[in-house]
Short mmCIF file of C-alpha atoms in Angstrom, two decimals:
data_model
loop_
_atom_site.label_atom_id
_atom_site.label_comp_id
_atom_site.label_asym_id
_atom_site.label_seq_id
_atom_site.Cartn_x
_atom_site.Cartn_y
_atom_site.Cartn_z
CA MET M 1 -22.20 -117.61 7.97
CA ARG M 2 -20.98 -120.10 4.92
CA ILE M 3 -19.06 -119.57 2.05
CA GLY M 4 -22.23 -120.00 0.35
CA GLU M 5 -24.30 -118.15 1.45
CA LEU M 6 -21.32 -115.14 2.02
CA SER M 7 -21.25 -115.32 -2.12
CA ARG M 8 -25.03 -115.12 -2.42
CA ARG M 9 -25.32 -111.96 -0.40
CA THR M 10 -21.95 -109.89 -1.87
CA GLY M 11 -23.00 -111.15 -5.35
CA VAL M 12 -19.47 -112.52 -5.50
CA SER M 13 -18.73 -116.26 -7.06
CA ILE M 14 -17.47 -118.64 -4.54
CA PRO M 15 -13.80 -119.06 -6.43
CA THR M 16 -13.26 -115.55 -6.27
CA ILE M 17 -13.47 -115.23 -2.96
CA LYS M 18 -11.23 -118.33 -2.36
CA PHE M 19 -8.59 -115.66 -4.53
CA TYR M 20 -8.82 -113.29 -3.00
CA VAL M 21 -8.62 -115.14 0.82
CA ARG M 22 -5.61 -116.54 -1.19
CA GLU M 23 -4.30 -112.51 -2.64
CA GLY M 24 -4.47 -111.61 1.36
CA LEU M 25 -7.26 -109.39 0.36
CA LEU M 26 -9.90 -111.01 2.61
CA PRO M 27 -9.06 -112.96 6.03
CA ALA M 28 -9.56 -116.35 5.70
CA GLY M 29 -12.56 -117.49 7.63
CA GLU M 30 -12.47 -119.70 10.79
CA LEU M 31 -11.93 -123.15 10.31
CA THR M 32 -15.99 -124.90 12.06
CA SER M 33 -14.14 -128.48 10.55
CA PRO M 34 -10.81 -129.43 8.78
CA ASN M 35 -13.74 -128.67 5.55
CA GLN M 36 -15.65 -126.33 6.41
CA ALA M 37 -14.91 -122.19 7.37
CA SER M 38 -17.88 -119.39 8.93
CA TYR M 39 -17.32 -115.87 7.46
CA GLY M 40 -18.96 -113.36 9.32
CA GLU M 41 -19.93 -109.99 8.76
CA THR M 42 -16.56 -108.53 8.69
CA HIS M 43 -15.76 -110.47 5.71
CA GLU M 44 -18.63 -109.21 4.20
CA GLN M 45 -18.00 -105.57 4.49
CA ARG M 46 -14.58 -106.05 3.76
CA LEU M 47 -15.76 -107.93 0.21
CA ARG M 48 -17.69 -105.31 -1.03
CA LEU M 49 -14.81 -102.83 0.08
CA ILE M 50 -12.92 -104.92 -2.27
CA ARG M 51 -15.67 -105.06 -5.08
CA ALA M 52 -15.88 -101.96 -5.09
CA LEU M 53 -12.10 -100.58 -5.55
CA LEU M 54 -11.60 -103.13 -8.02
CA ASP M 55 -14.76 -101.90 -9.86
CA VAL M 56 -15.35 -98.54 -9.58
CA GLY M 57 -12.07 -97.40 -8.14
CA GLY M 58 -10.70 -99.24 -11.22
CA LEU M 59 -7.67 -100.63 -8.78
CA SER M 60 -5.25 -103.32 -9.69
CA VAL M 61 -5.55 -106.49 -7.20
CA ALA M 62 -2.14 -105.58 -5.98
CA ALA M 63 -3.33 -102.02 -5.74
CA VAL M 64 -6.61 -103.22 -3.32
CA ARG M 65 -3.87 -105.32 -1.52
CA GLU M 66 -1.66 -102.21 -0.45
CA VAL M 67 -5.49 -100.14 0.35
CA ILE M 68 -6.03 -102.97 2.83
CA LEU M 69 -2.44 -103.55 3.78
CA ALA M 70 -2.73 -99.64 4.62
CA ILE M 71 -6.22 -99.87 6.78
CA ASP M 72 -4.79 -102.35 8.71
CA ASP M 73 -2.33 -100.90 10.13
CA PRO M 74 -3.37 -99.64 13.18
CA ASP M 75 0.66 -97.40 13.70
CA ARG M 76 -0.51 -95.65 10.04
CA SER M 77 -1.82 -92.21 11.15
CA VAL M 78 -4.87 -90.47 9.56
CA HIS M 79 -2.09 -87.99 8.03
CA LYS M 80 0.59 -90.38 6.97
CA LEU M 81 -2.67 -93.36 5.92
CA LEU M 82 -3.64 -90.62 3.13
CA GLY M 83 -0.07 -89.83 2.07
CA THR M 84 -0.05 -93.73 1.37
CA VAL M 85 -3.42 -93.51 -0.31
CA ALA M 86 -2.11 -90.18 -2.59
CA SER M 87 0.93 -92.37 -3.82
CA GLY M 88 -0.80 -95.70 -3.56
CA LEU M 89 -3.60 -94.53 -5.97
CA VAL M 90 -1.41 -92.10 -8.15
CA PRO M 91 -0.83 -94.04 -11.45
CA ARG M 92 2.36 -93.69 -12.23
CA TYR M 93 4.03 -93.28 -15.56
CA ASP M 94 7.50 -94.80 -16.26
CA ARG M 95 8.72 -90.58 -18.79
CA GLU M 96 12.27 -89.94 -19.55
CA PRO M 97 12.77 -86.71 -18.28
CA ASN M 98 12.65 -84.55 -20.91
CA ALA M 99 12.87 -80.71 -21.69
CA GLY M 100 8.82 -80.95 -21.31
CA MET M 101 9.00 -82.75 -17.39
CA GLU M 102 11.36 -79.88 -16.23
CA ASP M 103 9.06 -77.09 -17.41
CA ALA M 104 6.19 -78.85 -15.89
CA ARG M 105 7.42 -80.12 -12.55
CA LYS M 106 8.44 -75.63 -12.60
CA GLN M 107 4.85 -74.80 -13.16
CA VAL M 108 3.37 -76.95 -11.01
CA ALA M 109 6.10 -75.96 -7.68
CA ALA M 110 4.79 -72.60 -9.12
CA LEU M 111 1.20 -73.51 -8.04
CA ILE M 112 1.66 -74.63 -4.86
CA ALA M 113 3.56 -71.53 -3.98
CA ALA M 114 1.34 -69.53 -5.01
CA ARG M 115 -1.69 -71.89 -3.49
CA GLY M 116 0.68 -71.65 0.01
CA TRP M 117 -0.01 -75.51 -0.57
CA ARG M 118 1.54 -77.85 2.16
CA VAL M 119 3.15 -80.88 -0.84
CA GLN M 120 6.45 -81.12 -0.80
CA PRO M 121 7.84 -81.10 -4.47
CA GLY M 122 7.82 -84.76 -5.96
CA ASN M 123 4.78 -86.06 -3.71
CA PRO M 124 3.32 -88.31 -6.24
CA ALA M 125 0.55 -86.35 -7.30
CA SER M 126 2.72 -83.51 -7.50
CA GLU M 127 4.43 -85.26 -10.74
CA ALA M 128 1.05 -87.09 -12.16
CA LEU M 129 0.29 -83.56 -12.27
CA ALA M 130 3.25 -82.75 -14.44
CA VAL M 131 3.03 -85.57 -16.37
CA ALA M 132 -0.30 -84.63 -17.11
CA LEU M 133 0.75 -81.49 -17.84
CA ALA M 134 3.74 -82.37 -20.24
CA ALA M 135 1.25 -84.60 -22.32
CA VAL M 136 -0.92 -81.55 -23.15
CA ASP M 137 1.76 -79.70 -23.99
CA GLU M 138 3.35 -82.67 -26.42
CA ALA M 139 -0.27 -82.59 -27.85
CA GLY M 140 -0.11 -79.09 -28.73
CA HIS M 141 -2.30 -77.83 -25.85
CA GLY M 142 -0.83 -75.91 -23.44
CA SER M 143 -3.37 -73.93 -23.14
CA PHE M 144 -5.28 -76.01 -21.40
CA ALA M 145 -3.56 -75.21 -18.42
CA GLY M 146 -5.55 -72.05 -18.35
CA VAL M 147 -7.83 -73.55 -16.62
CA LEU M 148 -5.36 -74.77 -13.75
CA GLU M 149 -6.52 -71.81 -11.72
CA ALA M 150 -10.32 -72.85 -11.83
CA TYR M 151 -9.24 -76.61 -11.39
CA ALA M 152 -7.51 -75.78 -8.11
CA ASP M 153 -10.23 -73.61 -6.55
CA ALA M 154 -13.14 -75.97 -7.41
CA ALA M 155 -10.06 -79.24 -6.12
CA GLU M 156 -9.38 -77.01 -2.99
CA ARG M 157 -13.77 -77.54 -2.51
CA VAL M 158 -13.47 -81.16 -2.97
CA ALA M 159 -10.76 -81.45 -0.89
CA ARG M 160 -12.65 -79.71 2.35
CA ALA M 161 -15.18 -81.74 1.73
CA ASP M 162 -13.12 -85.32 1.78
CA LEU M 163 -11.98 -83.97 4.69
CA GLY M 164 -15.13 -82.55 6.42
CA TRP M 165 -16.43 -85.58 5.78
CA VAL M 166 -13.77 -87.92 7.24
CA ALA M 167 -13.70 -86.01 10.34
CA HIS M 168 -17.42 -86.93 10.80
CA ASN M 169 -16.28 -90.90 11.11
CA LEU M 170 -15.01 -91.08 14.13
CA ALA M 171 -14.30 -94.91 14.90
CA ARG M 172 -10.62 -95.11 13.81
CA GLU M 173 -11.55 -98.69 11.36
CA GLU M 174 -14.08 -96.90 9.90
CA LEU M 175 -12.30 -93.30 9.52
CA VAL M 176 -9.40 -95.40 7.89
CA GLU M 177 -11.80 -97.11 5.40
CA SER M 178 -13.16 -94.14 4.70
CA VAL M 179 -10.29 -91.76 3.46
CA VAL M 180 -9.47 -95.05 0.97
CA VAL M 181 -13.11 -95.02 -0.46
CA GLY M 182 -13.38 -91.16 -0.34
CA THR M 183 -10.11 -90.90 -2.47
CA VAL M 184 -10.92 -93.72 -4.84
CA ILE M 185 -14.77 -93.85 -5.64
CA GLY M 186 -14.71 -90.13 -5.06
CA ASP M 187 -12.90 -89.81 -7.96
CA ALA M 188 -15.19 -91.86 -10.08
CA ILE M 189 -18.25 -89.71 -8.90
CA PHE M 190 -15.92 -86.44 -9.50
CA SER M 191 -15.65 -87.54 -13.41
CA ALA M 192 -18.99 -88.85 -13.85
CA LEU M 193 -20.47 -84.95 -12.61
CA ARG M 194 -17.88 -82.93 -14.28
CA ARG M 195 -18.96 -84.50 -17.67
CA MET M 196 -22.78 -83.95 -16.17
CA ALA M 197 -21.63 -80.61 -15.71
CA GLN M 198 -20.19 -80.35 -18.69
CA THR M 199 -23.24 -81.25 -20.88
CA ASP M 200 -25.21 -78.88 -19.30
CA THR M 201 -22.95 -75.57 -19.52
CA SER M 202 -22.62 -77.27 -23.76
CA ASP M 203 -26.21 -76.98 -24.19
CA ARG M 204 -26.10 -73.40 -22.86
CA MET M 205 -23.86 -72.17 -25.10
CA TYR M 206 -24.26 -74.58 -28.03
CA GLY M 207 -27.06 -76.75 -28.34
CA GLN M 208 -30.61 -77.06 -28.23
CA ALA M 209 -32.29 -79.15 -25.80
CA THR M 210 -30.33 -82.37 -26.38
CA MET U 1 9.52 -87.05 -42.98
CA ARG U 2 10.27 -91.12 -43.35
CA ILE U 3 8.94 -93.29 -40.51
CA GLY U 4 12.29 -93.58 -39.18
CA GLU U 5 12.20 -89.48 -38.66
CA LEU U 6 9.19 -89.49 -37.04
CA SER U 7 10.12 -91.70 -34.62
CA ARG U 8 12.72 -89.99 -33.72
CA ARG U 9 11.15 -86.76 -32.88
CA THR U 10 7.87 -88.25 -31.29
CA GLY U 11 10.05 -91.07 -28.84
CA VAL U 12 6.64 -94.00 -30.40
CA SER U 13 8.65 -96.79 -31.60
CA ILE U 14 8.40 -97.90 -35.73
CA PRO U 15 6.65 -101.30 -34.63
CA THR U 16 4.27 -99.23 -32.82
CA ILE U 17 3.63 -96.65 -35.16
CA LYS U 18 2.75 -99.36 -37.60
CA PHE U 19 0.40 -100.76 -35.25
CA TYR U 20 -1.16 -98.06 -35.19
CA VAL U 21 -1.63 -97.36 -38.86
CA ARG U 22 -3.11 -100.90 -38.57
CA GLU U 23 -5.45 -100.17 -35.54
CA GLY U 24 -6.68 -97.19 -37.92
CA LEU U 25 -5.50 -94.43 -35.00
CA LEU U 26 -3.31 -92.78 -37.22
CA PRO U 27 -3.51 -92.50 -41.72
CA ALA U 28 -1.19 -94.34 -43.10
CA GLY U 29 2.22 -92.45 -44.51
CA GLU U 30 1.84 -90.75 -48.31
CA LEU U 31 3.59 -94.24 -50.13
CA THR U 32 6.74 -92.02 -51.89
CA SER U 33 8.71 -95.28 -53.59
CA PRO U 34 6.96 -98.80 -53.31
CA ASN U 35 8.55 -99.56 -49.82
CA GLN U 36 8.92 -95.91 -48.80
CA ALA U 37 5.81 -93.67 -47.63
CA SER U 38 6.08 -89.76 -46.16
CA TYR U 39 4.98 -88.70 -43.20
CA GLY U 40 4.07 -84.88 -42.13
CA GLU U 41 3.11 -82.57 -39.00
CA THR U 42 -0.70 -84.19 -39.01
CA HIS U 43 1.51 -87.51 -38.55
CA GLU U 44 3.09 -85.81 -35.46
CA GLN U 45 0.56 -84.28 -34.02
CA ARG U 46 -2.20 -87.07 -34.13
CA LEU U 47 0.98 -90.12 -33.20
CA ARG U 48 1.62 -87.16 -29.33
CA LEU U 49 -2.30 -86.93 -29.18
CA ILE U 50 -2.66 -90.90 -29.36
CA ARG U 51 0.33 -90.80 -26.60
CA ALA U 52 -1.76 -88.90 -24.37
CA LEU U 53 -4.92 -90.14 -24.48
CA LEU U 54 -2.91 -94.16 -23.64
CA ASP U 55 -0.76 -92.80 -21.37
CA VAL U 56 -2.25 -90.21 -19.38
CA GLY U 57 -5.31 -90.69 -20.33
CA GLY U 58 -5.77 -94.00 -19.31
CA LEU U 59 -7.76 -95.44 -22.51
CA SER U 60 -7.90 -98.67 -24.94
CA VAL U 61 -6.62 -98.57 -28.17
CA ALA U 62 -10.25 -98.95 -28.93
CA ALA U 63 -12.11 -96.66 -26.96
CA VAL U 64 -8.78 -94.15 -28.87
CA ARG U 65 -9.94 -95.29 -31.89
CA GLU U 66 -13.79 -94.42 -30.86
CA VAL U 67 -12.61 -90.76 -30.19
CA ILE U 68 -10.51 -90.05 -32.97
CA LEU U 69 -13.43 -91.09 -35.70
CA ALA U 70 -15.03 -88.70 -33.40
CA ILE U 71 -12.41 -85.86 -33.90
CA ASP U 72 -12.70 -86.62 -38.07
CA ASP U 73 -16.18 -86.81 -38.60
CA PRO U 74 -16.97 -83.38 -40.09
CA ASP U 75 -20.71 -83.98 -39.06
CA ARG U 76 -20.35 -84.03 -35.81
CA SER U 77 -21.75 -80.39 -34.15
CA VAL U 78 -19.37 -79.78 -30.89
CA HIS U 79 -22.85 -80.10 -28.31
CA LYS U 80 -23.10 -83.58 -30.39
CA LEU U 81 -19.31 -84.31 -30.07
CA LEU U 82 -19.02 -83.69 -26.55
CA GLY U 83 -22.17 -86.04 -26.05
CA THR U 84 -19.82 -88.86 -27.81
CA VAL U 85 -16.68 -87.73 -25.76
CA ALA U 86 -19.38 -88.08 -22.24
CA SER U 87 -20.48 -91.18 -23.87
CA GLY U 88 -17.50 -93.03 -24.90
CA LEU U 89 -15.04 -91.96 -22.26
CA VAL U 90 -17.19 -92.83 -19.24
CA PRO U 91 -16.16 -96.35 -17.76
CA ARG U 92 -18.93 -98.48 -18.30
CA TYR U 93 -20.28 -101.00 -15.30
CA ASP U 94 -22.37 -104.50 -15.95
CA ARG U 95 -24.06 -103.95 -13.36
CA GLU U 96 -27.85 -106.16 -12.83
CA PRO U 97 -30.04 -103.85 -11.86
CA ASN U 98 -30.85 -104.16 -7.82
CA ALA U 99 -32.66 -102.36 -4.65
CA GLY U 100 -29.16 -100.11 -4.19
CA MET U 101 -29.12 -98.59 -7.96
CA GLU U 102 -32.68 -97.54 -8.31
CA ASP U 103 -32.04 -95.51 -5.15
CA ALA U 104 -28.92 -94.21 -6.58
CA ARG U 105 -30.56 -93.60 -10.30
CA LYS U 106 -32.88 -91.22 -7.75
CA GLN U 107 -30.84 -89.30 -5.69
CA VAL U 108 -29.24 -88.67 -9.39
CA ALA U 109 -32.13 -87.96 -10.60
CA ALA U 110 -32.75 -85.41 -7.40
CA LEU U 111 -29.59 -84.07 -7.79
CA ILE U 112 -29.99 -83.10 -11.28
CA ALA U 113 -33.80 -81.31 -10.91
CA ALA U 114 -32.06 -79.11 -7.62
CA ARG U 115 -29.02 -78.51 -9.44
CA GLY U 116 -31.19 -77.31 -12.53
CA TRP U 117 -28.96 -79.48 -15.53
CA ARG U 118 -29.36 -79.77 -18.90
CA VAL U 119 -29.20 -83.15 -18.36
CA GLN U 120 -31.00 -86.30 -19.77
CA PRO U 121 -31.62 -88.82 -17.46
CA GLY U 122 -30.17 -92.17 -18.68
CA ASN U 123 -27.18 -90.27 -19.81
CA PRO U 124 -23.78 -92.00 -19.32
CA ALA U 125 -22.23 -89.78 -16.62
CA SER U 126 -26.06 -90.42 -14.54
CA GLU U 127 -25.62 -93.96 -14.95
CA ALA U 128 -21.72 -93.91 -14.01
CA LEU U 129 -22.99 -91.42 -11.46
CA ALA U 130 -25.39 -93.39 -10.16
CA VAL U 131 -23.50 -97.25 -10.42
CA ALA U 132 -20.25 -94.84 -8.31
CA LEU U 133 -22.86 -93.94 -5.28
CA ALA U 134 -24.40 -97.40 -4.90
CA ALA U 135 -21.04 -98.65 -4.80
CA VAL U 136 -20.67 -96.42 -1.54
CA ASP U 137 -23.56 -96.76 -0.25
CA GLU U 138 -22.51 -101.66 -0.92
CA ALA U 139 -19.51 -100.59 1.02
CA GLY U 140 -21.42 -98.81 4.02
CA HIS U 141 -20.43 -95.42 3.27
CA GLY U 142 -23.32 -94.30 2.29
CA SER U 143 -22.71 -90.76 4.52
CA PHE U 144 -20.12 -90.40 1.38
CA ALA U 145 -23.19 -89.01 -0.33
CA GLY U 146 -23.10 -86.13 1.50
CA VAL U 147 -20.85 -84.39 -0.29
CA LEU U 148 -22.25 -84.48 -3.29
CA GLU U 149 -23.65 -80.95 -2.77
CA ALA U 150 -19.85 -79.42 -2.28
CA TYR U 151 -18.56 -82.37 -5.36
CA ALA U 152 -21.27 -80.82 -8.26
CA ASP U 153 -20.25 -76.69 -7.28
CA ALA U 154 -16.58 -78.18 -8.27
CA ALA U 155 -18.08 -79.48 -11.20
CA GLU U 156 -19.52 -76.12 -12.66
CA ARG U 157 -16.62 -74.03 -12.13
CA VAL U 158 -14.59 -76.93 -13.62
CA ALA U 159 -16.45 -77.32 -16.67
CA ARG U 160 -17.16 -73.58 -16.96
CA ALA U 161 -13.48 -73.60 -17.59
CA ASP U 162 -13.45 -76.20 -19.14
CA LEU U 163 -16.00 -75.08 -22.07
CA GLY U 164 -14.65 -71.71 -21.52
CA TRP U 165 -10.97 -73.31 -23.08
CA VAL U 166 -12.80 -74.80 -25.58
CA ALA U 167 -14.10 -71.75 -26.85
CA HIS U 168 -11.09 -70.09 -27.34
CA ASN U 169 -10.37 -72.91 -29.60
CA LEU U 170 -11.79 -71.43 -33.08
CA ALA U 171 -10.62 -73.84 -35.92
CA ARG U 172 -13.02 -76.79 -35.70
CA GLU U 173 -10.14 -79.46 -35.79
CA GLU U 174 -7.98 -78.10 -32.87
CA LEU U 175 -11.70 -77.10 -30.88
CA VAL U 176 -12.59 -80.95 -31.32
CA GLU U 177 -9.18 -82.03 -30.36
CA SER U 178 -9.36 -79.88 -27.69
CA VAL U 179 -12.37 -81.27 -26.06
CA VAL U 180 -11.40 -84.95 -26.49
CA VAL U 181 -8.32 -84.05 -24.39
CA GLY U 182 -9.36 -81.50 -22.05
CA THR U 183 -12.04 -84.21 -20.94
CA VAL U 184 -9.89 -86.90 -20.60
CA ILE U 185 -6.51 -85.18 -19.29
CA GLY U 186 -8.62 -83.08 -17.54
CA ASP U 187 -9.71 -85.93 -15.57
CA ALA U 188 -6.03 -87.31 -14.79
CA ILE U 189 -5.17 -83.19 -14.13
CA PHE U 190 -8.11 -82.68 -11.58
CA SER U 191 -7.38 -86.07 -9.23
CA ALA U 192 -3.94 -85.11 -9.16
CA LEU U 193 -4.75 -81.34 -8.07
CA ARG U 194 -8.15 -83.24 -5.47
CA ARG U 195 -5.00 -85.12 -3.81
CA MET U 196 -2.59 -81.97 -3.33
CA ALA U 197 -5.33 -80.00 -1.59
CA GLN U 198 -5.80 -82.82 0.29
CA THR U 199 -2.40 -83.49 1.61
CA ASP U 200 -2.73 -79.89 1.84
CA THR U 201 -6.05 -79.75 4.17
CA SER U 202 -5.11 -82.48 5.93
CA ASP U 203 -1.95 -81.45 6.67
CA ARG U 204 -3.71 -78.48 8.16
CA MET U 205 -5.98 -80.28 10.16
CA TYR U 206 -4.25 -83.79 11.53
CA GLY U 207 -0.41 -83.03 10.91
CA GLN U 208 2.58 -81.16 11.49
CA ALA U 209 4.69 -80.52 8.87
CA THR U 210 5.28 -83.58 6.71
#
């Protein structure tokens, strides 16, 4: 199909499609004449993935590029890809090491040990957790760490569902893409469900029917 | 204390503190002379909260302002405040209604009914969930909806922990602030835990020790 048709089907404007091609997010169309390129199903599919990562996942264009490179790399095993996704999609904070961070890292290490999780210390997700715990503590709400056990239980439940879903997607390309989609959009889905469940719980504890 | 001391204690630069005062995030200091203002514990505490919401919660300055206004509003009941937090902190997407959104909304309504959640249809979190589900579906991964039940179980577990923690903070100001902190930073904490649990589960399913 021509670029105009691709734009109509996906709701992405022609200049934006061209921008994605220039930025390396989307492969160029096949040239059918010096001025005209033809796009196929794979372009359409990839374009929807890009939009989902940008709009729902809230990723930057640079982060989307990294993810796409990982998807397209045939040498990346599923477990390694998961690692790339975990590192690439965890927000990084520039924080100077301080006493709070040291305590938070110890707290995280203790949690990993208690759970028997096979997670390296200093892994980006562990660092992100330490940063969040240090921030809660600095804001004067260190007691929030009391929910960690319940959160970790819930995270295990979610991760089992995530991996179980991934295991059902047999073709490698789909499998790899599904890890990324599940990781990024899964956060948005869980966050929405958590707020809904909070509203329900709050209503039962404090409210009348809203 | 003077502004210089406040800056040293919190690690926030003086121009940034002045910016927060101008933007209405932080109350002005008490004038002790025409050129000098004095700041107290409450300023320090509020400043740490602002930084946590911006850095870890990833909120915009405008969103932080809304949250602070809600915290400072004495007429807001706990249940109403939770509602404000849920609406204010849920990302909003500008999407044109399409067939995908209609299906996704039905899926969300069915989930709410099956769970018996006291959540109004059209509530911002429900809309955010519908948007995420429509995006997954558009990206060609509609089967991801199969994890919804597990996610909802986990969300209930997390919400009970959240509200249980809130219920222990008795003073209203603290209580209200803790709802906000817990909601925003709780997302970051859960997202990190989920990736850690994924790494563990993936290692057990696919990997050798990484």
